[in-house]
């Protein structure tokens, strides 16, 4: 028996009672949720906080504005999840639901947008470098980031107002898959370009010279190929798994869904660490980089 059958057919619950009934199923897994939330917070807060501190303390905010925004929303997500649980347990859930629903949805809906911004930026830098240089100044990036937040706020507000007090599951799945399609297109286009020989490299090889230059170019291309491949893989795993779990919510046992949701939340935070870790590695701020100096 799925959620819909239990709530609508058997018990005739109102929307708010229905949502509370869903939460009742997860009470037995409070320790699992708490362990996942604390682990997520312990991992996300220091790494994203350090990333924010490095970006704001340097001149790189112009080039890392999307990673900066990603770090802000990831910190907000890792802080909000345990806060949402506390609000639910300690206060009247119905009176605070819209604030909780809107904030949770905003953080969830903004993540794919800024992931897509990073992918599109890299796509332009590799595939269309002339266009990338034209729109490289900070004013364009700030406008791009502001537009991303504006779209997210508008879309989240519309979704919550239409679906509240239920979470807009099908809307959210369509949303993340749409942005995943754009991410995959950009990532695969970048990988295809990186596999091609660089302009002039064939002539260099025919002349038999420039071994150091060739090795340097190959190392840079391999590193870029690896970064794009890792980011694309984590996005695929995270988004596809999230879509599958939410699509199955009406067809699996409620406690199984709660358990999957708890671990998916932790995976969501872990996948969000990929971009800041690459930034820290590039800035030579990771312990492994310091040992190599």
Coordinates of C-alpha atoms in Angstrom, one line a residue:
X1 CA 0.0 0.0 0.0
X2 CA 1.4 3.4 -1.0
X3 CA 1.2 6.8 0.6
X4 CA -1.7 8.0 -1.6
X5 CA -3.8 4.9 -0.8
X6 CA -3.3 5.2 2.9
X7 CA -3.8 8.9 3.2
X8 CA -6.6 9.6 0.7
X9 CA -8.6 6.4 0.6
X10 CA -8.3 4.9 4.0
X11 CA -8.0 7.9 6.3
X12 CA -9.6 10.8 4.3
X13 CA -7.0 13.2 5.7
X14 CA -6.7 16.9 4.9
X15 CA -3.5 18.1 3.0
X16 CA -1.8 19.2 6.2
X17 CA -2.8 16.1 8.2
X18 CA -1.6 14.1 5.2
X19 CA 1.8 15.6 5.3
X20 CA 2.1 15.1 9.1
X21 CA 1.0 11.5 8.5
X22 CA 4.0 11.1 6.1
X23 CA 6.3 12.5 8.8
X24 CA 5.0 10.0 11.4
X25 CA 6.4 7.2 9.3
X26 CA 9.9 8.6 9.6
X27 CA 9.8 9.0 13.4
X28 CA 11.4 5.6 13.9
X29 CA 14.3 6.7 11.7
X30 CA 15.0 9.9 13.6
X31 CA 18.4 8.6 14.6
X32 CA 19.3 7.9 10.9
X33 CA 18.1 11.3 9.8
X34 CA 20.0 12.9 12.6
X35 CA 23.2 11.0 11.8
X36 CA 22.9 12.0 8.1
X37 CA 22.2 15.6 8.9
X38 CA 25.1 16.0 11.4
X39 CA 27.5 14.2 9.0
X40 CA 26.3 16.5 6.2
X41 CA 26.8 19.6 8.3
X42 CA 30.2 18.5 9.6
X43 CA 31.4 18.0 6.0
X44 CA 29.7 20.9 4.2
X45 CA 30.0 23.8 6.6
X46 CA 33.9 23.9 7.0
X47 CA 34.6 23.2 3.3
X48 CA 32.1 25.6 1.9
X49 CA 32.9 28.1 4.6
X50 CA 36.6 28.0 3.8
X51 CA 35.8 28.3 0.1
X52 CA 33.8 31.4 0.8
X53 CA 36.5 32.9 2.9
X54 CA 39.1 32.3 0.2
X55 CA 37.0 33.8 -2.5
X56 CA 36.0 36.9 -0.6
X57 CA 39.5 37.4 0.6
X58 CA 41.0 37.4 -2.9
X59 CA 40.4 39.0 -6.2
X60 CA 38.9 35.7 -7.6
X61 CA 35.3 36.6 -6.8
X62 CA 34.9 37.9 -10.3
X63 CA 35.8 34.5 -11.9
X64 CA 34.4 32.3 -9.1
X65 CA 31.0 34.1 -8.6
X66 CA 29.0 30.9 -9.4
X67 CA 31.0 28.7 -7.0
X68 CA 30.6 31.5 -4.4
X69 CA 26.8 31.3 -4.8
X70 CA 26.9 27.5 -4.7
X71 CA 28.8 27.6 -1.5
X72 CA 26.3 30.0 0.0
X73 CA 23.3 27.9 -0.8
X74 CA 25.1 24.6 0.2
X75 CA 25.8 26.2 3.7
X76 CA 22.2 27.3 3.9
X77 CA 21.0 23.8 3.0
X78 CA 23.2 22.0 5.6
X79 CA 22.0 24.5 8.2
X80 CA 18.4 24.5 7.3
X81 CA 17.7 20.7 7.3
X82 CA 18.3 20.2 11.1
X83 CA 16.6 23.6 11.7
X84 CA 13.5 22.4 9.8
X85 CA 13.4 19.2 12.0
X86 CA 13.7 21.3 15.1
X87 CA 10.8 23.6 14.0
X88 CA 8.7 20.6 13.2
X89 CA 9.3 19.0 16.6
X90 CA 9.2 22.1 18.8
X91 CA 6.5 24.2 17.2
X92 CA 3.1 23.9 15.6
X93 CA 4.0 22.5 12.2
X94 CA 1.0 23.9 10.3
X95 CA 1.6 27.5 11.3
X96 CA 5.3 27.3 10.1
X97 CA 4.8 25.1 7.1
X98 CA 4.9 27.7 4.3
X99 CA 8.2 29.2 5.6
X100 CA 9.7 25.8 5.9
X101 CA 8.4 24.6 2.5
X102 CA 9.5 27.8 0.6
X103 CA 13.0 27.8 2.2
X104 CA 13.6 24.1 1.5
X105 CA 12.3 24.4 -2.0
X106 CA 14.4 27.5 -2.7
X107 CA 17.6 25.8 -1.6
X108 CA 16.7 22.6 -3.6
X109 CA 15.6 24.5 -6.7
X110 CA 18.6 26.9 -6.7
X111 CA 21.2 24.1 -6.7
X112 CA 20.6 22.8 -10.3
X113 CA 20.5 26.4 -11.6
X114 CA 24.0 27.3 -10.4
X115 CA 25.3 23.9 -11.4
X116 CA 24.0 24.7 -14.8
X117 CA 25.6 28.2 -14.7
X118 CA 29.0 26.6 -14.0
X119 CA 28.6 24.1 -16.8
X120 CA 27.5 26.7 -19.3
X121 CA 30.4 29.0 -18.3
X122 CA 32.9 26.2 -18.9
X123 CA 31.2 25.2 -22.1
X124 CA 31.6 28.8 -23.5
X125 CA 35.2 28.9 -22.3
X126 CA 36.1 25.7 -24.1
X127 CA 33.8 25.6 -27.1
X128 CA 33.1 29.3 -27.8
X129 CA 36.1 31.2 -26.3
X130 CA 35.4 34.4 -28.2
X131 CA 31.9 34.6 -26.7
X132 CA 33.3 33.7 -23.3
X133 CA 35.9 36.5 -23.4
X134 CA 33.2 39.0 -24.5
X135 CA 31.1 38.3 -21.4
X136 CA 33.9 37.6 -19.0
X137 CA 33.7 41.0 -17.1
X138 CA 32.2 41.0 -13.6
X139 CA 29.1 43.0 -14.5
X140 CA 27.9 40.2 -16.8
X141 CA 28.6 37.5 -14.3
X142 CA 26.8 39.5 -11.5
X143 CA 23.8 40.0 -13.8
X144 CA 23.9 36.3 -14.7
X145 CA 23.9 35.3 -11.0
X146 CA 21.2 37.8 -10.2
X147 CA 19.1 36.4 -13.0
X148 CA 19.6 32.8 -11.8
X149 CA 18.4 33.8 -8.3
X150 CA 15.5 35.7 -9.8
X151 CA 14.4 32.7 -11.8
X152 CA 14.8 30.4 -8.8
X153 CA 12.8 32.7 -6.5
X154 CA 10.0 33.1 -9.0
X155 CA 9.8 29.4 -9.9
X156 CA 10.0 28.3 -6.3
X157 CA 7.3 30.7 -5.2
X158 CA 5.0 29.5 -8.0
X159 CA 5.6 25.9 -7.3
X160 CA 5.0 26.2 -3.5
X161 CA 1.9 28.4 -3.9
X162 CA 0.4 25.9 -6.4
X163 CA 1.3 22.6 -4.5
X164 CA 1.5 23.7 -0.8
X165 CA 1.3 22.0 1.6
X166 CA 2.6 19.1 -0.5
X167 CA 6.1 19.1 -1.9
X168 CA 6.0 19.7 -5.7
X169 CA 7.5 16.3 -6.5
X170 CA 6.7 16.0 -10.2
X171 CA 7.5 19.7 -10.8
X172 CA 10.9 19.3 -9.0
X173 CA 11.7 16.1 -11.0
X174 CA 11.0 17.9 -14.3
X175 CA 13.0 20.8 -13.2
X176 CA 16.2 18.9 -12.2
X177 CA 16.0 16.7 -15.3
X178 CA 15.7 19.8 -17.6
X179 CA 18.8 21.3 -16.1
X180 CA 20.6 18.0 -16.1
X181 CA 20.0 17.8 -19.9
X182 CA 21.7 21.2 -20.3
X183 CA 24.5 20.1 -18.0
X184 CA 25.1 16.9 -20.0
X185 CA 25.0 18.7 -23.3
X186 CA 27.6 21.2 -22.1
X187 CA 29.8 18.6 -20.4
X188 CA 29.8 16.2 -23.4
X189 CA 30.5 19.1 -25.8
X190 CA 33.5 20.0 -23.6
X191 CA 34.8 16.5 -23.5
X192 CA 34.5 16.2 -27.3
X193 CA 36.5 19.3 -27.8
X194 CA 39.2 18.3 -25.3
X195 CA 39.7 15.0 -27.2
X196 CA 40.5 16.8 -30.4
X197 CA 44.1 17.8 -31.1
X198 CA 44.8 21.5 -30.4
X199 CA 45.2 23.8 -33.4
X200 CA 48.8 23.7 -34.4
X201 CA 49.5 20.5 -32.4
X202 CA 49.5 18.3 -35.5
X203 CA 52.1 20.6 -37.2
X204 CA 54.2 20.6 -34.1
X205 CA 54.2 16.8 -34.0
X206 CA 55.2 16.6 -37.7
X207 CA 58.1 18.8 -37.0
X208 CA 59.1 16.7 -34.1
X209 CA 59.7 19.6 -31.8
X210 CA 58.1 21.2 -28.8
X211 CA 58.0 18.0 -26.6
X212 CA 57.7 20.1 -23.4
X213 CA 54.9 22.1 -24.9
X214 CA 53.1 19.0 -26.1
X215 CA 53.4 17.4 -22.6
X216 CA 52.2 20.6 -21.0
X217 CA 49.1 20.8 -23.2
X218 CA 48.3 17.1 -22.8
X219 CA 48.6 17.4 -19.0
X220 CA 46.2 20.4 -19.0
X221 CA 43.8 18.7 -21.3
X222 CA 43.8 15.5 -19.2
X223 CA 43.3 17.5 -16.0
X224 CA 40.4 19.4 -17.6
X225 CA 38.9 16.2 -19.0
X226 CA 39.1 14.5 -15.6
X227 CA 37.4 17.5 -13.8
X228 CA 34.6 17.7 -16.3
X229 CA 34.1 13.9 -16.2
X230 CA 34.0 13.8 -12.4
X231 CA 31.5 16.7 -12.2
X232 CA 29.3 15.2 -14.8
X233 CA 29.3 11.8 -13.1
X234 CA 28.4 13.2 -9.7
X235 CA 25.5 15.3 -11.3
X236 CA 24.2 12.2 -13.1
X237 CA 24.3 10.0 -10.0
X238 CA 22.8 12.7 -7.7
X239 CA 20.0 13.9 -10.0
X240 CA 19.0 10.6 -11.4
X241 CA 18.9 9.0 -8.0
X242 CA 16.8 11.9 -6.6
X243 CA 14.4 11.6 -9.5
X244 CA 14.0 7.8 -9.1
X245 CA 13.5 8.0 -5.3
X246 CA 10.8 10.7 -5.5
X247 CA 9.1 8.9 -8.4
X248 CA 8.9 5.7 -6.4
X249 CA 7.6 7.4 -3.2
X250 CA 4.0 6.1 -3.9
X251 CA 5.1 2.6 -4.8
X252 CA 7.5 1.6 -2.0
X253 CA 7.0 1.1 1.7
X254 CA 7.0 4.5 3.5
X255 CA 9.8 3.6 5.9
X256 CA 12.0 2.5 2.9
X257 CA 11.3 5.8 1.3
X258 CA 12.3 7.7 4.5
X259 CA 15.5 5.7 4.7
X260 CA 16.3 6.3 1.0
X261 CA 15.5 10.0 1.4
X262 CA 17.8 10.3 4.4
X263 CA 20.8 8.8 2.6
X264 CA 20.0 10.8 -0.6
X265 CA 20.1 14.0 1.4
X266 CA 23.6 13.0 2.6
X267 CA 24.6 12.1 -0.9
X268 CA 23.3 15.5 -2.1
X269 CA 25.6 17.3 0.3
X270 CA 28.6 15.0 -0.6
X271 CA 28.1 15.7 -4.4
X272 CA 28.0 19.4 -3.6
X273 CA 31.5 19.2 -2.2
X274 CA 33.0 18.4 -5.6
X275 CA 33.1 21.9 -7.0
X276 CA 34.6 23.6 -3.8
X277 CA 37.2 20.7 -3.5
X278 CA 38.3 21.3 -7.1
X279 CA 38.5 25.0 -6.3
X280 CA 40.6 24.4 -3.2
X281 CA 42.8 22.0 -5.1
X282 CA 43.3 24.6 -7.9
X283 CA 44.1 27.2 -5.2
X284 CA 46.6 24.8 -3.7
X285 CA 44.8 25.0 -0.3
X286 CA 44.3 21.3 0.2
X287 CA 46.8 19.4 2.5
X288 CA 47.7 17.1 -0.4
X289 CA 48.7 20.2 -2.5
X290 CA 50.7 21.7 0.4
X291 CA 52.7 18.5 0.8
X292 CA 53.6 18.6 -2.9
X293 CA 55.0 22.2 -2.7

